[in-house]
Coordinates of C-alpha atoms in Angstrom, one line a residue:
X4 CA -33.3 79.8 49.2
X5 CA -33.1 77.9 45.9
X6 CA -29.3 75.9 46.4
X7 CA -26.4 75.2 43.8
X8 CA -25.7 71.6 45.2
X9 CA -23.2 69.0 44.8
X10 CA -24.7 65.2 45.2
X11 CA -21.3 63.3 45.7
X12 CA -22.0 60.0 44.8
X13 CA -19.4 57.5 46.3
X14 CA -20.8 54.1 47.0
X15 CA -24.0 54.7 46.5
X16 CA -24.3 54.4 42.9
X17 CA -27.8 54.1 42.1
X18 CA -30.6 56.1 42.1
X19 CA -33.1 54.6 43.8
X20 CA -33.1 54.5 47.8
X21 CA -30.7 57.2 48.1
X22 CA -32.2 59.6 50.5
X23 CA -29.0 62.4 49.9
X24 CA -29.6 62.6 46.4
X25 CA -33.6 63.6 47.1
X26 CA -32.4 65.9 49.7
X27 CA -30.2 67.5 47.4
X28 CA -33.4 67.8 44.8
X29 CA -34.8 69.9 47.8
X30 CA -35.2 73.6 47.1
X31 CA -32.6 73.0 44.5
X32 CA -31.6 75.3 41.3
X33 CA -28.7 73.6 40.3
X34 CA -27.4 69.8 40.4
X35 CA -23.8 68.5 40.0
X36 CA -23.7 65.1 40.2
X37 CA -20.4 63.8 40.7
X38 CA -17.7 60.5 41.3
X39 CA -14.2 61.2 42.5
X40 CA -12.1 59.0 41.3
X41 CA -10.0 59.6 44.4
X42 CA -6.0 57.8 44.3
X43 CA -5.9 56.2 48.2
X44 CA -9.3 54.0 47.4
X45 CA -9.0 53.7 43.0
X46 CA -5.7 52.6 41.8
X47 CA -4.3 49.9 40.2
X48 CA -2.6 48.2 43.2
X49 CA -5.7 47.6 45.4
X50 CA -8.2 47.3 42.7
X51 CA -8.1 44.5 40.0
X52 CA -8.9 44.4 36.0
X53 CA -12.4 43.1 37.6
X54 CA -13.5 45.3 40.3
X55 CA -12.1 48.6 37.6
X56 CA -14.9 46.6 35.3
X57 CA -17.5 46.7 37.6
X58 CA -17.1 50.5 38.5
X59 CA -16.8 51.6 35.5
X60 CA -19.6 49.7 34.6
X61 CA -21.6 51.6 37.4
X62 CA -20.8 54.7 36.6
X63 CA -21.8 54.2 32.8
X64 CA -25.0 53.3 34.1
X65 CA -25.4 56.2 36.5
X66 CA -24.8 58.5 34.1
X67 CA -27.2 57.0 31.9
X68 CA -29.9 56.9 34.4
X69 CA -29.3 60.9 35.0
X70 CA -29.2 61.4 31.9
X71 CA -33.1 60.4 31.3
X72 CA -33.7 63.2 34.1
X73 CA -32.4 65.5 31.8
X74 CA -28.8 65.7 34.4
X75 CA -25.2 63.9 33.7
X76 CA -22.8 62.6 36.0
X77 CA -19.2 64.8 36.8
X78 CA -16.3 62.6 37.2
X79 CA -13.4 64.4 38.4
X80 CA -9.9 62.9 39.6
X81 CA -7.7 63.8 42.4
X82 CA -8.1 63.7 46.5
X83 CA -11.5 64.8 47.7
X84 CA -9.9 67.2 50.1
X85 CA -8.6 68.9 47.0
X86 CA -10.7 68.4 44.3
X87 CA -14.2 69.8 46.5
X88 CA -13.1 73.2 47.2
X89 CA -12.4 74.2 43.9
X90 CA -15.3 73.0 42.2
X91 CA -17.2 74.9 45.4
X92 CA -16.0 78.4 44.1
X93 CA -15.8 77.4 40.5
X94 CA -19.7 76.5 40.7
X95 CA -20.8 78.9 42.9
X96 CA -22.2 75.7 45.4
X97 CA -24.5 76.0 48.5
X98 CA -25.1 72.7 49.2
X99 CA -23.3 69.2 49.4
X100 CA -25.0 65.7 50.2
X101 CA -23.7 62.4 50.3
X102 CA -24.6 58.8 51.9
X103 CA -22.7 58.1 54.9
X104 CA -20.0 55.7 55.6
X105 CA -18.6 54.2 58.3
X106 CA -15.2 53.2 57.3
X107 CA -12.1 55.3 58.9
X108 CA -10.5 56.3 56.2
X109 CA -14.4 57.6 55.0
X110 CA -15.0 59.3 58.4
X111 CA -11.4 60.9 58.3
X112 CA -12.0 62.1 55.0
X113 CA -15.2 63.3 55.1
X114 CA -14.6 65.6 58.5
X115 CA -12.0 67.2 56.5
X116 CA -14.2 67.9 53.6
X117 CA -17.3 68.9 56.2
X118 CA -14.5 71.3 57.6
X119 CA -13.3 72.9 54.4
X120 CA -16.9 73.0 53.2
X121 CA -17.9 75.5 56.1
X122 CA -15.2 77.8 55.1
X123 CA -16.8 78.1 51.9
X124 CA -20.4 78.4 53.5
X125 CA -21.5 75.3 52.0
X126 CA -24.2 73.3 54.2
X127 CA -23.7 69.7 54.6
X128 CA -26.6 67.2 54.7
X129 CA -25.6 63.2 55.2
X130 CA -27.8 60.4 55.1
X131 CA -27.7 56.7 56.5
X132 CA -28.3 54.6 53.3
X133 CA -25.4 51.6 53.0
X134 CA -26.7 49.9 55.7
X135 CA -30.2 48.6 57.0
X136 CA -29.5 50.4 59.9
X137 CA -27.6 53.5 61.7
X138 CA -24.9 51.2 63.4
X139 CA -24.1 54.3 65.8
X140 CA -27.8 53.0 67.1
X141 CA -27.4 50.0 67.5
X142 CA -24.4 50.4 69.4
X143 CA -26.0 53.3 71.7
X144 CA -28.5 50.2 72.1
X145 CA -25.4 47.3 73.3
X146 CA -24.7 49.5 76.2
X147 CA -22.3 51.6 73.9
X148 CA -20.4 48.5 72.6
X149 CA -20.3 46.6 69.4
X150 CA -22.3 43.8 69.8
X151 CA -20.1 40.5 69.4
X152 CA -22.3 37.7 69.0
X153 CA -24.7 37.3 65.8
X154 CA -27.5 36.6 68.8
X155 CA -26.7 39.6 70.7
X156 CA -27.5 41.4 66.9
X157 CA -30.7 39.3 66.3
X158 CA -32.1 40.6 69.8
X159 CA -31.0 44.2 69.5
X160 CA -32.4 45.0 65.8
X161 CA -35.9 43.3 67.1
X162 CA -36.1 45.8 69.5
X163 CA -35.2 48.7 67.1
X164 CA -37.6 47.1 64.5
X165 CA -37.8 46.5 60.7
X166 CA -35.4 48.6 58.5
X167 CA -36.3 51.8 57.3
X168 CA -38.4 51.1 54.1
X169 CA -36.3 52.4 51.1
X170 CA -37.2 56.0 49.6
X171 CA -38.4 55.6 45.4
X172 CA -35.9 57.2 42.9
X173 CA -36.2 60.4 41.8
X174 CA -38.8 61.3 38.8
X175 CA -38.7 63.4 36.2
X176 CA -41.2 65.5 38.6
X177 CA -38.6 65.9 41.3
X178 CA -36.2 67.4 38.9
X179 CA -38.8 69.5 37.0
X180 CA -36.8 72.7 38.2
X181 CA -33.6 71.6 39.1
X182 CA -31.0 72.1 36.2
X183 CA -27.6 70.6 35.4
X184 CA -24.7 72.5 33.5
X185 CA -23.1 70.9 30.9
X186 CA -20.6 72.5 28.6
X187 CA -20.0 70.9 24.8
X188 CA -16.7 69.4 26.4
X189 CA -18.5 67.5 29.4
X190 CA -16.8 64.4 28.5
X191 CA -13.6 65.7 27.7
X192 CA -13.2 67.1 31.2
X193 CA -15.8 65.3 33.1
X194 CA -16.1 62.2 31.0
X195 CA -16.1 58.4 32.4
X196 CA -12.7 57.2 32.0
X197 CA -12.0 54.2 29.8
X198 CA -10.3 50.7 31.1
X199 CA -7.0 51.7 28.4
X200 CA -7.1 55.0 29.8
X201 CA -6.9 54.1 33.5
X202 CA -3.8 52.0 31.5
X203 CA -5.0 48.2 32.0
X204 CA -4.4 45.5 29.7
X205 CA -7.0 44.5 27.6
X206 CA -5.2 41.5 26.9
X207 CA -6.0 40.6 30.5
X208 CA -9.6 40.6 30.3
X209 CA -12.2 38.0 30.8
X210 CA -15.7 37.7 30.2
X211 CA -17.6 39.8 32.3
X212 CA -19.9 37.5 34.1
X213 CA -21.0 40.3 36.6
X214 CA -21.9 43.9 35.1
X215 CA -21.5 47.0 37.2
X216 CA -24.4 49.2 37.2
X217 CA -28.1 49.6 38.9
X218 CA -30.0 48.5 35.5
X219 CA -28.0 45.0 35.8
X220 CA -28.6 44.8 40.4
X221 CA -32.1 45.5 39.6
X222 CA -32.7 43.0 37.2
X223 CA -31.0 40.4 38.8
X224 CA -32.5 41.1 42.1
X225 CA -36.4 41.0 39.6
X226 CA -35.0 37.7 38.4
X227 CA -34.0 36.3 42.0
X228 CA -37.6 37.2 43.5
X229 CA -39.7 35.2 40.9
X230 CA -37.8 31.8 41.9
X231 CA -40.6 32.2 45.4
X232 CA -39.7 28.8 46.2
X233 CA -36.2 29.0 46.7
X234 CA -36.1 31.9 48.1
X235 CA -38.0 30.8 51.0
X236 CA -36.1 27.6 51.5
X237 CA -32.3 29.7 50.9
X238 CA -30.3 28.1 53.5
X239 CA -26.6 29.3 53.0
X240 CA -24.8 26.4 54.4
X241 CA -26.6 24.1 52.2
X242 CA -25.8 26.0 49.2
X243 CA -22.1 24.7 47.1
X244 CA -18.8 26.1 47.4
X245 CA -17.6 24.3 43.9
X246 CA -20.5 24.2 41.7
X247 CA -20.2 25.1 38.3
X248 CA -22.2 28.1 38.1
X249 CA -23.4 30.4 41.6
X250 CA -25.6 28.1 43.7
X251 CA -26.3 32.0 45.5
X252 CA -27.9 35.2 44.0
X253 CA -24.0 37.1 43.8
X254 CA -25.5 40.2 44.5
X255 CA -23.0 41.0 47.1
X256 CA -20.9 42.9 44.7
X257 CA -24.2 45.2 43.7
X258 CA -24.8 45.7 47.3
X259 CA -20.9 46.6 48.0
X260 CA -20.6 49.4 45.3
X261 CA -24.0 50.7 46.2
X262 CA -26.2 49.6 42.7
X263 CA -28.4 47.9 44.7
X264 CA -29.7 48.8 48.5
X265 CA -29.5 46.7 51.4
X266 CA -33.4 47.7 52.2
X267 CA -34.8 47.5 49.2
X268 CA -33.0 44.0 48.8
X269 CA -34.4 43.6 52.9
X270 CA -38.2 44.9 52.0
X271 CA -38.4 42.4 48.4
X272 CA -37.4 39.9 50.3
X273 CA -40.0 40.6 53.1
X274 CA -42.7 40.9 50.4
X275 CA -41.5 37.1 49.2
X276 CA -41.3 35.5 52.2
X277 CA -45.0 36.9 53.1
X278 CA -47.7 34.0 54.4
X279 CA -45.1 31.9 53.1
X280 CA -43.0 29.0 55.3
X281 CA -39.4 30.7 54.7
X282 CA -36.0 29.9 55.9
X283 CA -34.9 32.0 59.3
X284 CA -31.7 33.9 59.8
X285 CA -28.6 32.8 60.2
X286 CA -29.0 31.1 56.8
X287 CA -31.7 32.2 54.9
X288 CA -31.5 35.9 52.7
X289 CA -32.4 37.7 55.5
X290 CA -29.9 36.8 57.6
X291 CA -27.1 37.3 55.0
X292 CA -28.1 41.0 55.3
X293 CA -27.9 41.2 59.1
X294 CA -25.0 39.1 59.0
X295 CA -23.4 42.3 56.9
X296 CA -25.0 44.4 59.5
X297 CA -23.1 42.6 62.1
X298 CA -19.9 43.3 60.7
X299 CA -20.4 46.5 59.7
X300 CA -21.3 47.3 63.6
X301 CA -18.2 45.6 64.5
X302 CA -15.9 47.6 62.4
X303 CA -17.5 50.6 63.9
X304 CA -17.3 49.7 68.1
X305 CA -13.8 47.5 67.3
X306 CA -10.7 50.0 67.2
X307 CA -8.0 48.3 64.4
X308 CA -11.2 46.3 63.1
X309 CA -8.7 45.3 60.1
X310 CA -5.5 44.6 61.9
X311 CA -4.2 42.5 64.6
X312 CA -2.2 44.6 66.8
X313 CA -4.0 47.3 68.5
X314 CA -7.3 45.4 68.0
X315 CA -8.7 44.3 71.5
X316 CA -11.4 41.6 69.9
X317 CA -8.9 39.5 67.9
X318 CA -6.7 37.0 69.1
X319 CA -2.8 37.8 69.2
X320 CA -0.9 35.1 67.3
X321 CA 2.7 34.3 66.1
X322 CA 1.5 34.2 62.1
X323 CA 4.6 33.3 60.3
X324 CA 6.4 36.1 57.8
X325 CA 6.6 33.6 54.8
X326 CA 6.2 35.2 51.0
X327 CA 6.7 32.2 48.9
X328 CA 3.5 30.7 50.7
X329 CA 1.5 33.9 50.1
X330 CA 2.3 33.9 46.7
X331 CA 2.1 30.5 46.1
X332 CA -1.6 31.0 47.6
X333 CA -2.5 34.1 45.9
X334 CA -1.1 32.4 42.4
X335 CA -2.8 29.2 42.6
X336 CA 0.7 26.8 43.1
X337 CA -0.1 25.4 46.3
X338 CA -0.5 21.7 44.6
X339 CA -3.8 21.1 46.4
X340 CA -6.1 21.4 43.1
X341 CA -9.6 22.4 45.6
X342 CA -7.4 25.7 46.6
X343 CA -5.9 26.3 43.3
X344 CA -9.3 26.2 42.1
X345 CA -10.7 28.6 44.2
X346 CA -8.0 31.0 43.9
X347 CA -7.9 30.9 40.0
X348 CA -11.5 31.4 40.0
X349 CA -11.5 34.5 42.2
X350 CA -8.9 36.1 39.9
X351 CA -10.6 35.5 36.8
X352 CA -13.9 36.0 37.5
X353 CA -13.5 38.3 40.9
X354 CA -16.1 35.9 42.8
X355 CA -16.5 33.0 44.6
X356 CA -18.6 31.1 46.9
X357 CA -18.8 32.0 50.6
X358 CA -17.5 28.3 51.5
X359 CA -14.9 28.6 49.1
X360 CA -13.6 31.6 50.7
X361 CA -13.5 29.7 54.5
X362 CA -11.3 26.9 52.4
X363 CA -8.5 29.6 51.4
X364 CA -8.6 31.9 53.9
X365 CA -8.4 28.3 56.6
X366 CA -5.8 27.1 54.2
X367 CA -3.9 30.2 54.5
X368 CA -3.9 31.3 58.0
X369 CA -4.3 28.5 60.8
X370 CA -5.2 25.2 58.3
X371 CA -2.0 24.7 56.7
X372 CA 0.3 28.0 56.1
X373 CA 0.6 30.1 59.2
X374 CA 0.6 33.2 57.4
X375 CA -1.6 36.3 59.1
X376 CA -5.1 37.3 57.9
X377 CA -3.7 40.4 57.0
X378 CA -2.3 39.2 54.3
X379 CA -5.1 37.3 53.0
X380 CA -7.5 40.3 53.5
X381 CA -5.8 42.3 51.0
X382 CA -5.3 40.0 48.3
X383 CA -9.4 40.1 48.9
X384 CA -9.7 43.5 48.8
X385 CA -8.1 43.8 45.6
X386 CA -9.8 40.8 43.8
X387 CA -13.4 40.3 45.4
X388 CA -15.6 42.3 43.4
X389 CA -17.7 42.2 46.9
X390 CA -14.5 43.0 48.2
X391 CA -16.1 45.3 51.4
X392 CA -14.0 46.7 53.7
X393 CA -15.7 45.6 57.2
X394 CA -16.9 42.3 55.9
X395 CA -13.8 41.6 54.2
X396 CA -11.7 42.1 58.0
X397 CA -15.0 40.2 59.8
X398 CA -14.9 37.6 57.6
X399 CA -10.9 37.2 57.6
X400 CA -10.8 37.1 61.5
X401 CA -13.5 34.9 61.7
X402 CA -12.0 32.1 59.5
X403 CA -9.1 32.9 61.2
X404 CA -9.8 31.9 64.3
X405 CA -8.5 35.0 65.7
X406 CA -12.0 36.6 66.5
X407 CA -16.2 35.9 66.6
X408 CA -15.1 32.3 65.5
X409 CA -13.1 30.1 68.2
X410 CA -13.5 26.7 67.5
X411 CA -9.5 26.2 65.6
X412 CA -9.6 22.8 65.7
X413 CA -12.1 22.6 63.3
X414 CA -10.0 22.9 60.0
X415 CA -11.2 22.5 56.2
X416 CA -9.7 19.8 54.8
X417 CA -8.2 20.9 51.3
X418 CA -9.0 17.7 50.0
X419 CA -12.0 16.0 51.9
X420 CA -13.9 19.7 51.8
X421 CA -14.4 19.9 48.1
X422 CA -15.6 16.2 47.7
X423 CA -18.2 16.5 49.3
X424 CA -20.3 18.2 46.5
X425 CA -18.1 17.6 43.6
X426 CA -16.6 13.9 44.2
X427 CA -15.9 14.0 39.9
X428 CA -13.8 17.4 40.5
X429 CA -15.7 19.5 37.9
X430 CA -15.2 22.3 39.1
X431 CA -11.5 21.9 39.2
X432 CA -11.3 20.5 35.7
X433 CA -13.1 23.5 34.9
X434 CA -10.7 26.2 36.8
X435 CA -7.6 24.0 36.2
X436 CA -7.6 22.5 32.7
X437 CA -4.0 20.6 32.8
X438 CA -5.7 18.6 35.5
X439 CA -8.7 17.3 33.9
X440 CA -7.8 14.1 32.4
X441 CA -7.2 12.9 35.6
X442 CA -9.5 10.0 37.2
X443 CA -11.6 11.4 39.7
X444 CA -10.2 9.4 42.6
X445 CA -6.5 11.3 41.9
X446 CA -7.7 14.8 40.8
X447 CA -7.9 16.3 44.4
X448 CA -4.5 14.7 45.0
X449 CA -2.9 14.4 41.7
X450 CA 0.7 13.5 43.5
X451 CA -0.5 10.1 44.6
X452 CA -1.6 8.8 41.1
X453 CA 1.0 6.3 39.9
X454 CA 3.5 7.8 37.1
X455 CA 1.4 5.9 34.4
X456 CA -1.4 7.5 35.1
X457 CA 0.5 11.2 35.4
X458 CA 1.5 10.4 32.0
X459 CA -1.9 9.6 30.5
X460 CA -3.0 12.5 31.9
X461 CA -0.8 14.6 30.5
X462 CA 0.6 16.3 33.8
X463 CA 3.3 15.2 35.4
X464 CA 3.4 16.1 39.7
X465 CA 6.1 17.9 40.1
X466 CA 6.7 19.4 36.5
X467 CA 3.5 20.8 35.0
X468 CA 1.6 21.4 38.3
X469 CA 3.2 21.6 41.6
X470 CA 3.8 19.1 44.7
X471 CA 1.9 20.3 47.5
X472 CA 3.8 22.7 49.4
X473 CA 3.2 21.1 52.9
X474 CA 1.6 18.1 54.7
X475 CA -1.9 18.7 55.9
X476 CA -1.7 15.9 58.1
X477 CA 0.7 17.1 59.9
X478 CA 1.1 20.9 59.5
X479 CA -2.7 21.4 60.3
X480 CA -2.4 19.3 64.0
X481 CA 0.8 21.3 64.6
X482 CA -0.8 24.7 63.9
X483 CA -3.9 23.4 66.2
X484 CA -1.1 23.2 68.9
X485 CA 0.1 26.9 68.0
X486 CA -3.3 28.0 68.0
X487 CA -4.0 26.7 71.6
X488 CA -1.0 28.5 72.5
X489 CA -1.9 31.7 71.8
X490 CA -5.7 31.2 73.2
X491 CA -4.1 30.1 76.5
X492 CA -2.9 33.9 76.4
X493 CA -6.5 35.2 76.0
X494 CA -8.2 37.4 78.5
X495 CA -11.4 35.4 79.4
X496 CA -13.5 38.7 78.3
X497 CA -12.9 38.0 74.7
X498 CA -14.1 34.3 74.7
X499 CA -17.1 34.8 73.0
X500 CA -18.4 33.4 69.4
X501 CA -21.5 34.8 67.5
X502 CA -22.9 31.4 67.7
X503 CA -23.5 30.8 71.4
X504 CA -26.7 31.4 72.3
X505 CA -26.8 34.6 74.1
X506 CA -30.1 37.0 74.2
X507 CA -30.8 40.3 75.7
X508 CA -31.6 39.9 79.4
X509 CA -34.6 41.4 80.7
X510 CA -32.7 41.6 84.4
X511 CA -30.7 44.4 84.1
X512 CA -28.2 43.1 80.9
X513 CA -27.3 40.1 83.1
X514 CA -25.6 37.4 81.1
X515 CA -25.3 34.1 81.8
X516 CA -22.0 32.2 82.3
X517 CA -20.5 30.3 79.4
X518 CA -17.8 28.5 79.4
X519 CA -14.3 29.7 77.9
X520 CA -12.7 28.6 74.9
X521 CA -9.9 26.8 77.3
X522 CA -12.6 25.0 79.3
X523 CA -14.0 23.5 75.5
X524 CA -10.2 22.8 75.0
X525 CA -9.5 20.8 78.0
X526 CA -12.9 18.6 76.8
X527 CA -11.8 18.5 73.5
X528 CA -8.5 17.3 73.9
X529 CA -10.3 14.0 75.6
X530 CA -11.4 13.3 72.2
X531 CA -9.9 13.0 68.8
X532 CA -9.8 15.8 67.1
X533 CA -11.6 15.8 63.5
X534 CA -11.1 17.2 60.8
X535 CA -13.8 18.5 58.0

């Protein structure tokens, strides 16, 4: 039976890899490609002027793309439980595919639309895409559980194997029979929106450092793979959080909105690192990948995986309800110039580096401002342009302290932190231009330079950028002391950091005994604490 089919392309937006779209090519008559622009994930209060940029930008490019195979993309607005149904009767489909995704909202949605489907006798074909691997698998292979320790990943995705190798993109061959209807009025009603129609300023935009689209992933990803040498020797931690340009290839936000795939990103890098000396994971390319795949498994076996309450991994802590903190954070007026940076660099440019994001997010939560993850994780969401929905929770409980991570008395320094690779404050100067006629030994901590020099600077503390809003000395040793607190009322089951060095036991899943995080505590507290 030749099918009328619907590809419904949602993150994955890109041609190659994407295993739905070919089997929607299969014994196909007809093709609608479409994007929903659906109101619970695309509006205006979780998505910024960047991350609007970026889709767009990818969908542009999509539609290009189809358009050499003689198709066009179909973007249509409203809920998917809505919208689907009526283009099912109105086109006469058979058939709908689409990559799968493992967030809840996603799965929710997409068992409704399964549902509704069937009532219209339209078959239903998913495939596992967004990730190197089916994390349903890997958790079947943990005993049933997410697997909380980046170890405990390592040993269980060597025993699966390599990552499915990534499927080409479809040729003008594949679509020799298959044909798309467009009316004369295809981008009146199915047209790519425009940045003033979705009714953002463009007074507020910057340059767009970071194109949406598969052309742009693809070529940066070529670009990336020639430069053999650092590839190999890619150690993340050594990489800087306050350089001037990326010191990292930034295709997370290609690799988020689905331009680029995970495995094809995997399999180049395999072909790189071939009979060559190479970086290892946790640090090197590779292991940023599985590091994804570690969080992505985690937000599938965790219940609540982005909230505190109701989540039984994360640590339950008294996080204060303060909003002239938050949006002191969020708006770059916390008077510590290394955060302010950061903060005005993610809002302009919708990226930064990974360290940089462990400064704010310590600086928010347990490091100086007591104010809940939560909180931080949605500013994320709406400004990251890699701004990923399991990483984005991961990552935010990590730095938190609250889960994976349990070492809280190791704090970042909002000062010390950012002079360790930019002692001259470049990068600050750069992000905060009232401060840059400041001397280097006063720009990280412009209140302490004497009036004079305040005045030949041009900025006065206090006036034209703010006092810092608390102590560090002292808040961060009292929020230590909070933080031990709320670890005393632990279970002992949920003392466990990716980082200890646990493997797969070949005795029957035996583990062996580590100690708990209030064991390290009581040794710790025999020393000084430091911090970084």
């Amino acid at each position: 039976m030749a099918h009328t089919c619907i590809h419904w392309f949602r993150k994955g937006l890109r041609l190659h890899d994407n295993p739905a779209l070919m089997s929607a090519l299969r014994d196909c008559k007809q093709l609608y490609p479409v994007f929903i622009l659906d109101p619970y994930l695309h509006n205006n209060t979780c998505m910024s002027i960047n991350r609007w940029r970026f889709l767009i930008g990818a969908l542009k490019d999509l539609d290009c793309s189809l358009k050499n195979l003689d198709s066009r993309l179909f973007v249509v607005r409203g809920k998917p439980e809505d919208v689907l149904p009526k283009l099912f009767t109105k086109w006469k489909v058979t058939k709908l595919t689409y990559e799968y995704d493992t967030e809840p909202y996603s799965l929710s949605r997409d068992q409704n639309v399964t549902a509704l489907a069937k009532e219209h006798g339209v078959e239903v074909v998913y495939k596992i895409s967004h990730t190197l691997y089916d994390t349903d698998r890997v958790i079947e292979e943990n005993n049933g559980k997410a697997p909380r320790t980046y170890k405990r990943m390592q040993a269980i995705v060597k025993a699966l194997g390599p990552p499915k190798r990534p499927v080409p993109a479809p040729t003008t061959e594949d679509m020799k029979d298959v044909k798309t209807p467009c009316a004369e009025n295809h981008e009146v009603k199915y047209g790519i929106p425009t940045l003033q129609e979705l009714g953002l300023d463009a007074a507020a935009w910057t340059l767009e450092l970071f194109p949406g689209g598969e052309q742009e992933a693809l070529r940066r990803l070529d670009q990336h793979m020639k430069r053999t040498g650092w590839v190999c020797s890619f150690e993340k931690p050594q990489t800087s959080p306050n350089s001037l340009s990326p010191s990292t290839t930034v295709l997370s936000p290609y690799v988020t909105f689905g331009c680029l795939s995970a495995r094809t990103f995997w399999w180049r890098l395999t072909e790189v690192y071939q009979g060559k000396k190479h970086s290892d994971p946790p640090v090197s390319l590779h292991g940023q990948l599985l590091w994804r795949e570690f969080f992505y498994t985690a937000s599938v076996g965790i219940p609540n995986f982005n909230k505190m309450k109701g989540n039984p991994a994360c640590t339950q802590v008294d996080w204060d309800t303060n909003p002239e903190f938050l949006a002191a954070w969020k708006e770059a007026r916390t008077g510590f110039p290394f955060i302010d940076a950061i903060m005005t660099q993610l809002r302009q440019e919708g990226w930064i580096h990974h360290l940089a994001r462990h400064a704010v997010a310590c600086f928010l939560t347990r490091g100086d401002l007591w104010v809940s993850w939560e909180e931080g994780q949605k500013v994320f969401e709406e400004l990251l342009l890699d701004g990923d929905w399991a990483l984005n929770a991961g990552n935010w409980q990590w730095l938190s302290a609250s889960t994976f991570f349990h070492q809280f008395f190791r704090v970042y320094s909002p000062v010390a932190f950012g002079k360790k690779t930019d002692k001259n404050g470049d990068y600050i100067k750069k992000y905060i231009p009232l401060l840059k006629r400041f001397p280097a030994q006063y720009i990280y901590e412009p209140w302490k330079a004497p009036h004079s020099v305040q005045q030949a600077a041009g900025c006065i503390v206090g006036k034209d950028y703010p006092r810092p809003i608390v102590q560090h000395e002292v808040v961060s040793k009292r929020n230590i002391q909070r933080m031990k607190l709320a670890y005393a009322k632990r279970s002992p089951d949920s003392a466990e950091s990716p980082r200890e060095n646990k493997s797969l036991s070949k005795k029957q899943g035996v583990k062996r005994k580590i100690p708990s995080v209030i064991d390290m505590m009581k040794k710790k507290d025999r020393k000084k604490l430091t911090l970084v």
